[in-house]
Coordinates of C-alpha atoms in Angstrom, one line a residue:
X1 CA 7.9 79.1 96.1
X2 CA 6.6 78.1 92.9
X3 CA 4.8 74.8 92.7
X4 CA 3.2 72.9 89.8
X5 CA 0.6 71.8 92.7
X6 CA -0.1 75.3 93.9
X7 CA -1.7 78.2 92.0
X8 CA 0.8 80.7 94.2
X9 CA 3.8 82.1 92.9
X10 CA 6.3 83.9 95.1
X11 CA 7.5 87.1 93.6
X12 CA 10.8 86.8 91.9
X13 CA 13.5 89.1 92.1
X14 CA 12.5 90.4 88.6
X15 CA 9.0 91.7 90.0
X16 CA 10.8 93.3 92.8
X17 CA 13.1 95.1 90.6
X18 CA 10.4 95.9 88.3
X19 CA 8.1 97.8 90.9
X20 CA 11.1 98.9 93.0
X21 CA 9.7 102.3 94.4
X22 CA 7.0 102.8 92.0
X23 CA 3.7 104.1 93.5
X24 CA 0.2 102.5 92.9
X25 CA -2.8 104.4 92.0
X26 CA -3.4 104.8 95.7
X27 CA 0.0 106.3 96.1
X28 CA 1.5 103.1 98.0
X29 CA 4.7 101.0 97.4
X30 CA 3.8 97.2 97.0
X31 CA 6.0 95.2 99.3
X32 CA 6.0 91.3 99.2
X33 CA 6.1 89.5 102.4
X34 CA 9.4 87.6 102.7
X35 CA 8.9 84.0 102.4
X36 CA 11.5 81.3 103.7
X37 CA 11.2 78.8 100.7
X38 CA 12.9 76.0 102.7
X39 CA 10.6 76.6 105.7
X40 CA 7.3 76.7 103.5
X41 CA 8.7 73.4 101.7
X42 CA 9.1 71.7 105.2
X43 CA 5.8 72.5 106.4
X44 CA 4.1 71.4 103.6
X45 CA 5.7 68.2 103.6
X46 CA 5.8 67.3 107.5
X47 CA 1.9 68.2 107.8
X48 CA 0.8 67.1 104.5
X49 CA -0.6 70.5 103.5
X50 CA -1.3 72.0 100.2
X51 CA 1.9 74.2 98.9
X52 CA -0.2 77.3 99.0
X53 CA -1.0 76.9 102.9
X54 CA 2.6 76.1 103.6
X55 CA 3.8 79.2 101.9
X56 CA 1.4 81.4 103.5
X57 CA 2.3 79.9 107.1
X58 CA 5.8 80.6 106.2
X59 CA 5.0 84.2 105.2
X60 CA 3.2 84.6 108.5
X61 CA 6.1 83.9 110.5
X62 CA 4.6 80.6 112.1
X63 CA 7.5 78.1 113.3
X64 CA 7.5 74.8 112.1
X65 CA 6.6 73.4 115.6
X66 CA 3.8 76.1 115.9
X67 CA 1.8 74.8 113.0
X68 CA -0.3 72.4 114.6
X69 CA -1.3 74.9 117.4
X70 CA -2.0 77.5 114.6
X71 CA -4.1 75.4 112.5
X72 CA -6.0 73.8 115.3
X73 CA -5.5 76.3 118.5
X74 CA -7.1 75.1 121.7
X75 CA -7.6 76.9 125.0
X76 CA -6.0 73.8 126.8
X77 CA -2.8 74.4 125.0
X78 CA -2.7 78.1 125.2
X79 CA -4.6 79.4 128.3
X80 CA -2.2 80.4 131.2
X81 CA -2.9 80.2 135.0
X82 CA -5.3 83.1 135.6
X83 CA -3.6 83.6 139.0
X84 CA -0.7 85.1 137.5
X85 CA -2.6 88.5 137.0
X86 CA -2.3 90.7 139.9
X87 CA -5.4 91.3 141.9
X88 CA -7.2 88.6 140.3
X89 CA -7.4 86.1 143.4
X90 CA -8.2 89.0 145.6
X91 CA -11.1 89.8 143.2
X92 CA -12.3 86.2 143.0
X93 CA -12.4 85.9 146.8
X94 CA -14.5 89.2 146.8
X95 CA -17.1 87.9 144.6
X96 CA -17.5 84.6 146.4
X97 CA -18.0 86.8 149.6
X98 CA -20.7 88.7 147.8
X99 CA -22.3 85.6 146.5
X100 CA -22.4 84.0 150.0
X101 CA -24.0 87.1 151.7
X102 CA -26.3 87.6 148.6
X103 CA -24.8 91.3 147.9
X104 CA -26.4 93.3 145.1
X105 CA -23.7 93.1 142.2
X106 CA -23.6 95.3 139.3
X107 CA -21.5 95.2 136.2
X108 CA -20.5 98.4 134.5
X109 CA -19.2 98.4 130.9
X110 CA -18.3 100.5 128.1
X111 CA -20.7 101.0 125.2
X112 CA -19.1 99.3 122.4
X113 CA -19.1 95.4 121.4
X114 CA -16.2 94.7 123.8
X115 CA -18.0 96.4 126.6
X116 CA -21.3 94.7 125.6
X117 CA -20.0 91.2 125.1
X118 CA -18.1 91.4 128.5
X119 CA -21.3 92.4 130.3
X120 CA -23.2 89.7 128.7
X121 CA -20.7 87.2 129.6
X122 CA -20.8 87.9 133.3
X123 CA -24.6 88.4 133.3
X124 CA -25.1 84.9 132.0
X125 CA -22.4 83.3 134.1
X126 CA -24.1 84.7 137.2
X127 CA -27.6 83.8 135.8
X128 CA -26.4 80.3 135.6
X129 CA -25.4 80.5 139.4
X130 CA -28.9 81.6 140.0
X131 CA -27.6 85.4 140.8
X132 CA -29.2 88.3 138.8
X133 CA -26.7 91.2 138.2
X134 CA -27.5 94.5 137.1
X135 CA -25.9 95.7 133.6
X136 CA -25.2 99.7 133.6
X137 CA -23.7 100.9 130.4
X138 CA -23.4 104.8 130.4
X139 CA -25.0 106.8 127.8
X140 CA -22.6 108.2 125.3
X141 CA -24.4 111.5 125.1
X142 CA -25.6 112.3 128.6
X143 CA -22.8 110.6 130.6
X144 CA -19.7 110.5 128.3
X145 CA -17.1 108.0 127.9
X146 CA -16.6 105.5 130.6
X147 CA -17.3 105.6 134.5
X148 CA -18.6 108.7 136.1
X149 CA -19.4 109.9 139.5
X150 CA -23.2 110.1 139.2
X151 CA -23.3 106.5 137.8
X152 CA -21.7 105.6 141.0
X153 CA -24.4 107.3 143.2
X154 CA -26.9 105.9 141.1
X155 CA -25.7 102.4 141.8
X156 CA -25.1 103.1 145.4
X157 CA -29.0 104.2 145.6
X158 CA -30.1 101.0 144.3
X159 CA -28.2 99.2 147.2
X160 CA -25.1 97.7 145.2
X161 CA -22.2 96.9 147.3
X162 CA -20.0 95.2 144.5
X163 CA -19.2 96.5 140.9
X164 CA -17.5 94.7 138.3
X165 CA -16.1 97.2 135.8
X166 CA -15.2 95.9 132.5
X167 CA -13.5 97.3 129.5
X168 CA -13.0 100.5 131.6
X169 CA -12.0 101.9 135.0
X170 CA -8.2 101.6 134.5
X171 CA -7.8 105.4 134.6
X172 CA -11.3 106.5 136.4
X173 CA -9.8 107.9 139.4
X174 CA -12.5 110.1 140.4
X175 CA -15.4 107.9 139.7
X176 CA -13.7 105.0 141.8
X177 CA -12.8 107.2 144.5
X178 CA -16.4 108.4 144.8
X179 CA -17.4 104.6 144.8
X180 CA -15.1 104.0 147.5
X181 CA -16.2 106.8 149.8
X182 CA -19.8 105.6 149.2
X183 CA -18.8 102.0 150.6
X184 CA -18.9 99.9 147.5
X185 CA -15.9 97.8 146.3
X186 CA -15.1 98.0 142.7
X187 CA -13.4 95.2 140.6
X188 CA -11.8 96.4 137.3
X189 CA -11.3 93.9 134.5
X190 CA -9.7 95.9 131.8
X191 CA -7.1 96.0 128.9
X192 CA -6.5 99.5 128.2
X193 CA -3.1 101.1 129.0
X194 CA -2.6 102.0 132.5
X195 CA -1.0 104.8 134.2
X196 CA 1.9 104.6 136.7
X197 CA -0.8 105.3 139.6
X198 CA -3.8 103.0 139.8
X199 CA -7.4 103.9 140.7
X200 CA -8.7 103.4 144.5
X201 CA -10.2 99.8 143.4
X202 CA -10.7 96.7 145.4
X203 CA -8.9 95.1 142.5
X204 CA -7.6 96.1 139.1
X205 CA -6.9 93.0 136.9
X206 CA -5.4 94.3 133.7
X207 CA -2.5 92.5 132.0
X208 CA -1.4 96.2 130.7
X209 CA -0.7 97.4 134.3
X210 CA 2.7 98.6 134.2
X211 CA 3.8 96.5 137.0
X212 CA 2.3 93.2 135.2
X213 CA 4.2 90.8 133.3
X214 CA 1.7 88.8 131.2
X215 CA 1.1 87.0 128.0
X216 CA -2.4 88.1 127.8
X217 CA -1.5 91.8 127.0
X218 CA -3.3 91.6 123.6
X219 CA -6.6 90.3 124.9
X220 CA -9.7 92.5 124.8
X221 CA -12.1 92.7 127.8
X222 CA -14.5 90.0 126.8
X223 CA -11.6 87.7 126.6
X224 CA -10.3 88.9 130.1
X225 CA -13.7 88.5 131.5
X226 CA -13.6 84.8 130.4
X227 CA -10.3 84.4 132.2
X228 CA -11.8 86.0 135.1
X229 CA -15.0 83.5 134.8
X230 CA -12.5 80.4 134.4
X231 CA -10.7 81.5 137.7
X232 CA -14.2 82.1 139.5
X233 CA -15.4 78.6 138.6
X234 CA -12.0 77.1 139.5
X235 CA -12.6 78.4 143.3
X236 CA -16.2 77.7 143.3
X237 CA -15.3 74.1 142.6
X238 CA -12.7 74.0 145.2
X239 CA -15.1 75.1 147.9
X240 CA -17.7 72.7 146.4
X241 CA -20.3 75.3 145.6
X242 CA -21.8 73.4 142.8
X243 CA -24.6 70.9 143.8
X244 CA -25.3 69.7 140.4
X245 CA -23.4 70.3 136.9
X246 CA -21.1 73.2 136.7
X247 CA -22.0 76.2 134.3
X248 CA -20.5 75.1 130.8
X249 CA -18.1 78.0 130.2
X250 CA -17.3 77.0 126.6
X251 CA -20.8 77.8 125.6
X252 CA -19.8 81.5 126.3
X253 CA -16.9 81.5 123.8
X254 CA -19.1 83.0 120.9
X255 CA -19.5 86.2 123.1
X256 CA -15.6 86.2 123.6
X257 CA -15.2 85.6 119.8
X258 CA -17.5 88.7 119.0
X259 CA -15.6 91.0 121.5
X260 CA -12.1 90.0 120.2
X261 CA -12.8 90.5 116.5
X262 CA -14.8 93.5 117.0
X263 CA -12.3 95.1 119.2
X264 CA -9.6 94.2 116.5
X265 CA -7.4 92.2 118.7
X266 CA -4.6 90.3 117.0
X267 CA -6.0 86.8 115.9
X268 CA -3.0 84.8 117.4
X269 CA -2.3 82.8 120.1
X270 CA -5.1 82.5 122.9
X271 CA -7.2 85.2 120.8
X272 CA -7.0 82.8 117.9
X273 CA -8.2 79.9 120.0
X274 CA -11.0 82.1 121.3
X275 CA -12.1 82.8 118.0
X276 CA -11.7 79.5 116.4
X277 CA -13.7 77.9 119.3
X278 CA -16.1 80.6 119.5
X279 CA -17.3 80.5 115.8
X280 CA -18.2 76.7 116.6
X281 CA -20.2 77.6 119.2
X282 CA -22.1 80.4 117.4
X283 CA -22.9 77.8 114.7
X284 CA -25.0 76.1 117.3
X285 CA -27.2 79.1 117.6
X286 CA -27.2 78.9 121.4
X287 CA -27.2 82.6 122.2
X288 CA -30.6 83.7 121.2
X289 CA -29.4 87.5 120.8
X290 CA -26.6 86.6 118.2
X291 CA -29.2 84.1 116.5
X292 CA -31.6 87.2 116.3
X293 CA -29.1 89.4 114.7
X294 CA -27.7 86.7 112.2
X295 CA -31.4 86.2 110.9
X296 CA -32.1 89.9 110.7
X297 CA -28.8 90.6 108.9
X298 CA -29.6 87.9 106.3
X299 CA -26.6 85.6 107.1
X300 CA -27.5 82.4 105.6
X301 CA -24.1 80.7 106.1
X302 CA -21.8 79.4 108.8
X303 CA -20.7 82.5 110.7
X304 CA -17.1 83.5 110.2
X305 CA -14.7 86.4 111.6
X306 CA -16.0 88.6 109.0
X307 CA -19.7 88.2 109.7
X308 CA -18.7 88.9 113.2
X309 CA -17.0 92.1 112.5
X310 CA -19.1 93.5 109.7
X311 CA -22.5 92.2 110.1
X312 CA -23.2 91.4 113.7
X313 CA -20.6 93.7 115.4
X314 CA -22.0 97.0 113.7
X315 CA -25.6 96.1 115.0
X316 CA -24.4 95.6 118.4
X317 CA -22.7 98.7 118.4
X318 CA -25.5 100.7 116.7
X319 CA -27.2 101.1 120.3
X320 CA -24.4 102.7 122.0
X321 CA -23.8 104.9 118.8
X322 CA -27.1 106.5 118.2
X323 CA -29.4 104.7 120.4
X324 CA -30.0 103.0 123.9
X325 CA -26.4 102.2 124.9
X326 CA -27.3 99.1 126.9
X327 CA -29.5 97.5 124.2
X328 CA -26.5 95.4 122.8
X329 CA -25.5 94.0 126.4
X330 CA -29.4 93.3 127.2
X331 CA -29.8 91.4 123.8
X332 CA -26.7 89.1 124.1
X333 CA -27.6 88.3 127.6
X334 CA -31.5 87.5 127.2
X335 CA -33.0 84.1 127.0
X336 CA -36.4 85.4 125.9
X337 CA -36.5 84.7 122.2
X338 CA -39.4 87.3 121.7
X339 CA -37.4 90.0 123.4
X340 CA -34.3 89.1 121.6
X341 CA -35.9 89.5 118.3
X342 CA -37.4 92.7 119.5
X343 CA -34.1 94.0 120.5
X344 CA -32.3 92.8 117.3
X345 CA -35.0 94.6 115.1
X346 CA -34.5 97.9 116.9
X347 CA -30.7 97.6 116.5
X348 CA -31.2 96.9 112.9
X349 CA -33.2 100.2 112.5
X350 CA -30.3 102.1 114.6
X351 CA -27.7 100.8 112.3
X352 CA -29.4 102.0 109.4
X353 CA -29.7 105.4 111.0
X354 CA -26.4 105.3 112.1
X355 CA -25.0 104.5 108.5
X356 CA -27.2 107.7 107.3
X357 CA -25.5 110.1 109.8
X358 CA -22.3 108.7 109.3
X359 CA -22.5 109.4 105.6
X360 CA -23.5 113.0 106.1
X361 CA -20.7 113.5 108.6
X362 CA -18.1 111.8 106.4
X363 CA -19.0 113.9 103.4
X364 CA -18.5 117.2 105.5
X365 CA -15.3 115.9 107.1
X366 CA -13.9 115.1 103.7
X367 CA -14.9 118.6 102.5
X368 CA -13.1 120.0 105.7
X369 CA -9.8 118.1 104.8
X370 CA -9.9 119.0 101.2
X371 CA -10.7 122.8 101.7
X372 CA -7.9 123.5 104.3
X373 CA -4.4 122.9 104.3
X374 CA -4.9 119.4 106.2
X375 CA -3.6 117.6 102.9
X376 CA -0.3 119.0 103.6
X377 CA -0.2 117.6 107.2
X378 CA 0.9 114.1 108.3
X379 CA -1.8 113.9 110.9
X380 CA -5.4 114.9 110.3
X381 CA -7.4 116.7 112.9
X382 CA -10.9 117.4 111.7
X383 CA -13.6 119.6 113.6
X384 CA -17.2 119.9 113.1
X385 CA -20.2 121.5 114.9
X386 CA -22.9 119.2 116.5
X387 CA -21.7 115.9 114.7
X388 CA -23.2 112.9 116.3
X389 CA -20.5 111.5 118.7
X390 CA -21.8 108.2 117.9
X391 CA -20.4 108.1 114.5
X392 CA -17.0 110.2 114.8
X393 CA -15.0 107.1 115.5
X394 CA -16.2 105.5 112.3
X395 CA -15.6 108.7 110.4
X396 CA -12.1 108.7 111.6
X397 CA -11.5 105.3 110.3
X398 CA -12.8 106.2 106.9
X399 CA -10.5 109.2 106.6
X400 CA -7.6 107.1 107.8
X401 CA -8.3 104.5 104.8
X402 CA -8.8 107.4 102.3
X403 CA -5.6 109.3 103.1
X404 CA -3.3 106.7 104.6
X405 CA -2.5 108.8 107.7
X406 CA -3.7 109.1 111.3
X407 CA -7.1 110.7 111.6
X408 CA -8.9 112.4 114.4
X409 CA -12.5 113.7 114.3
X410 CA -13.7 116.2 116.9
X411 CA -17.4 117.2 117.3
X412 CA -17.9 120.5 119.0
X413 CA -21.0 121.3 120.9
X414 CA -20.6 125.0 122.4
X415 CA -16.8 124.9 124.2
X416 CA -16.3 121.1 124.5
X417 CA -15.2 118.8 121.8
X418 CA -15.7 115.1 121.9
X419 CA -12.9 113.4 119.8
X420 CA -12.1 109.9 118.3
X421 CA -9.1 108.8 116.5
X422 CA -7.7 106.2 114.5
X423 CA -4.2 105.5 113.5
X424 CA -1.8 103.6 111.2
X425 CA 0.6 100.8 112.1
X426 CA 3.8 102.1 113.8
X427 CA 1.9 105.6 115.1
X428 CA 0.8 104.9 119.0
X429 CA -2.2 107.3 119.3
X430 CA -3.5 106.2 122.5
X431 CA -0.1 107.1 124.3
X432 CA -0.2 110.5 122.6
X433 CA -3.5 111.1 124.2
X434 CA -2.2 110.1 127.5
X435 CA 0.8 112.6 127.0
X436 CA -1.6 115.2 126.0
X437 CA -3.5 114.8 129.1
X438 CA -0.5 115.2 131.3
X439 CA 0.4 118.5 129.5
X440 CA -3.3 119.8 130.3
X441 CA -4.4 119.9 126.7
X442 CA -7.2 117.4 127.1
X443 CA -9.8 117.3 129.7
X444 CA -9.7 113.3 129.2
X445 CA -8.0 111.0 126.8
X446 CA -6.7 107.5 126.2
X447 CA -7.1 104.4 124.2
X448 CA -5.1 101.8 122.1
X449 CA -2.2 102.4 119.7
X450 CA -4.5 102.1 116.8
X451 CA -7.6 104.0 118.3
X452 CA -8.2 106.8 121.0
X453 CA -11.0 108.8 122.5
X454 CA -10.5 112.2 123.9
X455 CA -12.2 115.4 125.2
X456 CA -10.7 118.8 124.2
X457 CA -11.9 122.4 124.9
X458 CA -12.3 124.7 122.1
X459 CA -9.6 127.0 123.2
X460 CA -7.0 124.3 123.2
X461 CA -7.8 123.0 119.9
X462 CA -4.9 124.7 118.0
X463 CA -2.4 123.7 120.8
X464 CA -3.4 120.3 120.9
X465 CA -3.1 119.9 117.2
X466 CA 0.5 121.5 117.3
X467 CA 1.2 118.9 120.2
X468 CA 0.0 115.9 117.9
X469 CA 2.1 117.2 114.9
X470 CA 5.2 117.6 117.0
X471 CA 4.9 114.4 118.8
X472 CA 4.0 112.0 115.7
X473 CA 5.4 113.8 112.6
X474 CA 8.9 112.4 113.2
X475 CA 7.3 108.8 113.3
X476 CA 5.1 109.5 110.2
X477 CA 8.3 110.6 108.2
X478 CA 9.7 107.1 108.8
X479 CA 6.6 105.5 107.3
X480 CA 5.8 105.0 103.6
X481 CA 2.3 104.0 102.6
X482 CA 2.6 100.3 101.7
X483 CA 0.4 97.5 100.7
X484 CA 1.8 94.0 101.5
X485 CA 1.3 91.2 99.3
X486 CA 1.4 87.4 100.1
X487 CA 2.2 86.0 96.7
X488 CA 1.0 86.2 93.1
X489 CA -1.9 84.3 91.5
X490 CA -3.3 83.8 88.1
X491 CA -6.7 84.2 87.1
X492 CA -7.0 80.5 86.3
X493 CA -5.6 79.8 89.7
X494 CA -8.5 81.4 91.6
X495 CA -10.8 78.5 91.9
X496 CA -13.2 77.4 94.6
X497 CA -11.0 74.6 95.4
X498 CA -7.9 76.8 95.9
X499 CA -10.1 79.1 98.2
X500 CA -11.3 76.2 100.1
X501 CA -7.7 75.1 100.7
X502 CA -7.1 78.3 102.3
X503 CA -9.8 77.9 104.7
X504 CA -7.5 76.2 107.4
X505 CA -5.8 79.5 107.9
X506 CA -9.2 81.2 109.1
X507 CA -10.0 83.1 111.3
X508 CA -8.6 86.1 109.7
X509 CA -8.3 89.5 111.2
X510 CA -6.0 91.6 113.0
X511 CA -2.6 89.8 113.4
X512 CA -3.5 87.2 110.8
X513 CA -4.7 89.3 107.8
X514 CA -6.8 87.8 104.9
X515 CA -4.2 86.7 102.3
X516 CA -3.4 89.5 99.8
X517 CA -2.7 88.8 96.1
X518 CA -1.2 90.5 93.0
X519 CA -2.8 89.4 89.7
X520 CA -0.3 90.4 87.0
X521 CA -0.9 91.7 83.5
X522 CA -4.8 91.6 83.3
X523 CA -7.0 93.9 81.4
X524 CA -10.2 95.3 82.7
X525 CA -12.7 94.3 80.3
X526 CA -15.8 95.7 81.9
X527 CA -16.3 98.3 84.8
X528 CA -19.3 100.3 86.2
X529 CA -19.9 102.1 89.6
X530 CA -22.8 100.9 91.8
X531 CA -24.4 101.2 94.9
X532 CA -22.8 103.5 97.6
X533 CA -19.6 104.6 95.7
X534 CA -18.4 101.2 94.8
X535 CA -17.1 99.8 91.6
X536 CA -17.4 96.4 90.1
X537 CA -15.6 95.1 87.0
X538 CA -14.5 92.0 85.1
X539 CA -10.9 91.0 85.0
X540 CA -9.6 89.3 81.7
X541 CA -6.1 87.6 81.3
X542 CA -4.1 87.0 78.1
X543 CA -5.0 83.2 78.2
X544 CA -8.8 84.2 78.2
X545 CA -9.7 83.5 81.8
X546 CA -12.1 85.8 83.3
X547 CA -13.0 86.9 87.1
X548 CA -15.4 89.1 88.8
X549 CA -14.0 92.0 91.0
X550 CA -15.5 94.6 93.4
X551 CA -13.8 97.7 95.1
X552 CA -15.9 99.1 98.0
X553 CA -16.1 102.7 98.4
X554 CA -13.7 103.9 96.1
X555 CA -15.7 105.3 93.0
X556 CA -14.6 109.0 93.7
X557 CA -11.1 108.1 94.7
X558 CA -8.0 107.5 92.6
X559 CA -8.4 103.5 92.8
X560 CA -12.0 103.8 91.6
X561 CA -11.5 106.3 88.6
X562 CA -8.3 104.1 87.4
X563 CA -10.8 101.0 87.4
X564 CA -13.2 102.9 85.5
X565 CA -10.6 104.4 83.1
X566 CA -8.2 101.4 82.5
X567 CA -10.5 99.4 80.3
X568 CA -8.5 97.5 77.7
X569 CA -5.0 98.5 79.2
X570 CA -2.8 96.2 81.0
X571 CA -2.6 96.5 84.9
X572 CA -1.5 94.6 88.0
X573 CA -4.3 94.2 90.6
X574 CA -3.7 93.4 94.5
X575 CA -6.6 92.3 96.5
X576 CA -8.1 89.5 98.7
X577 CA -10.1 86.7 97.4
X578 CA -13.5 85.1 98.6
X579 CA -15.8 82.4 97.8
X580 CA -19.4 83.7 97.4
X581 CA -21.7 80.9 98.3
X582 CA -24.9 83.0 98.6
X583 CA -28.0 81.4 97.0
X584 CA -26.4 78.2 96.4
X585 CA -23.5 79.8 94.2
X586 CA -19.8 78.8 94.4
X587 CA -18.4 81.8 92.7
X588 CA -14.9 83.2 93.3
X589 CA -14.5 87.1 93.6
X590 CA -11.6 89.6 93.8
X591 CA -12.0 92.4 96.3
X592 CA -9.7 94.9 94.8
X593 CA -7.5 97.0 97.2
X594 CA -5.0 98.6 94.7
X595 CA -4.0 98.8 91.2
X596 CA -0.7 99.3 89.5
X597 CA -0.5 100.9 86.1
X598 CA 1.9 99.4 83.6

């Protein structure tokens, strides 16, 4: 849709035929999101929106009647009755019985951001009920991933009779059987894909159980923990538990937003409401841990999903990756300002240490890929000796981005390899790991479609790789590396006012990506590499407009080399736009994702 009031231009049939199947310098075909021009115009007129916003809403498949809920999502509109989840009411009754009997309760969580925020949510809520609960996060190195038998024995020795297990537990058959044998009840609150059989738990609350129909299948554990607390508060209200004011659940939504963004959940439906409302709470700086992290990371503006995902989240994660696993949960649950700032400083140091370790492992992983025959494989399986298990997931993600295919990274210590994988859209890595476990190729394995963790014996490395190639290659053959573009924009059209008009589409993330634009027929007037493998340049259009642009982590890749060598040549650029307000500036910046040579 071309509008005089909008700097956006929908790609014309001329542009589509011009590019056809031509590959960009990154080896991708550029595809334009299909826009229903009539719907875009109707949205624009009915809701009195800028034409550019109407077009982008139509691009995202937002129906006319869904526009208000998309732009102003609320929990009241989107929250289903928690009781539709199997085992939830049973779990709530068990918690209330434990509160009445003053039993010792522990919360056991995974060591990532989702696990940490889930633990902190429950800890803070129970603290508001004047009930202290124990947080237990397993150590990645000493205990491995998820629940383990020794942890159950430790909690029993400490006198706990009820365990709330968050972001894990759905496939923890042996540890939960041990907990039951020891006389402890376990309530699992998890979102990972289940197997046909469920563990011996008092309750397994999981929208991804095979026998569960639910609209909550795309929630992370923090979102499900919040749902659990909504149901618990409702029941406590019914039995007249509260003598004074009830705990304000809305004030916990900043933690739900953090867990949702960092676990890369789709920001649609209820998740969109969680993050939208959670960011409002975060701006009030009520959580001392989040406040301390925001300050130490130099965040000077109102938090957005970007800040949660790229500034706060990595620091919360750092404890579980290279330090003490429970630091993130302790930080997010404390009401002691001095303690919060001390832990935040420790996590900031650990995050820098993690970055250094990651850079070393990534360099070695890239060398492994490019000095073997892996470049000819549709799926990468990379191995190394003694690589830190805390960074292999990030390295897998970097390899996936670099080579445009699923990547798994394994760190071997003697005969045992700890692995982590990241996938591309259309390739279900988590289900493949479950299947490999069933065939006896893995000691442990599981995860999501886009991310998975596993343990493999050295003797089965080759068989496991053959299995992945056999299972996933056919699907990969159907997938062509593509870059989806929302619309075309001119350099003159990239103004602060234009970017501010798009703010109503936030929060951006999985399921609602930051709008991606094509800028046609521009020259790179100036370009240089800087920092850690980054490239910056100045774009110049034929009408004299100039625009600052940056491409991250690409200096040694085809995209970075093309930017550095394309001075004075006409090119097309694809990327996202951001308004830089640092230090009082109001400057637009193009973040380059790809380049098409003309």
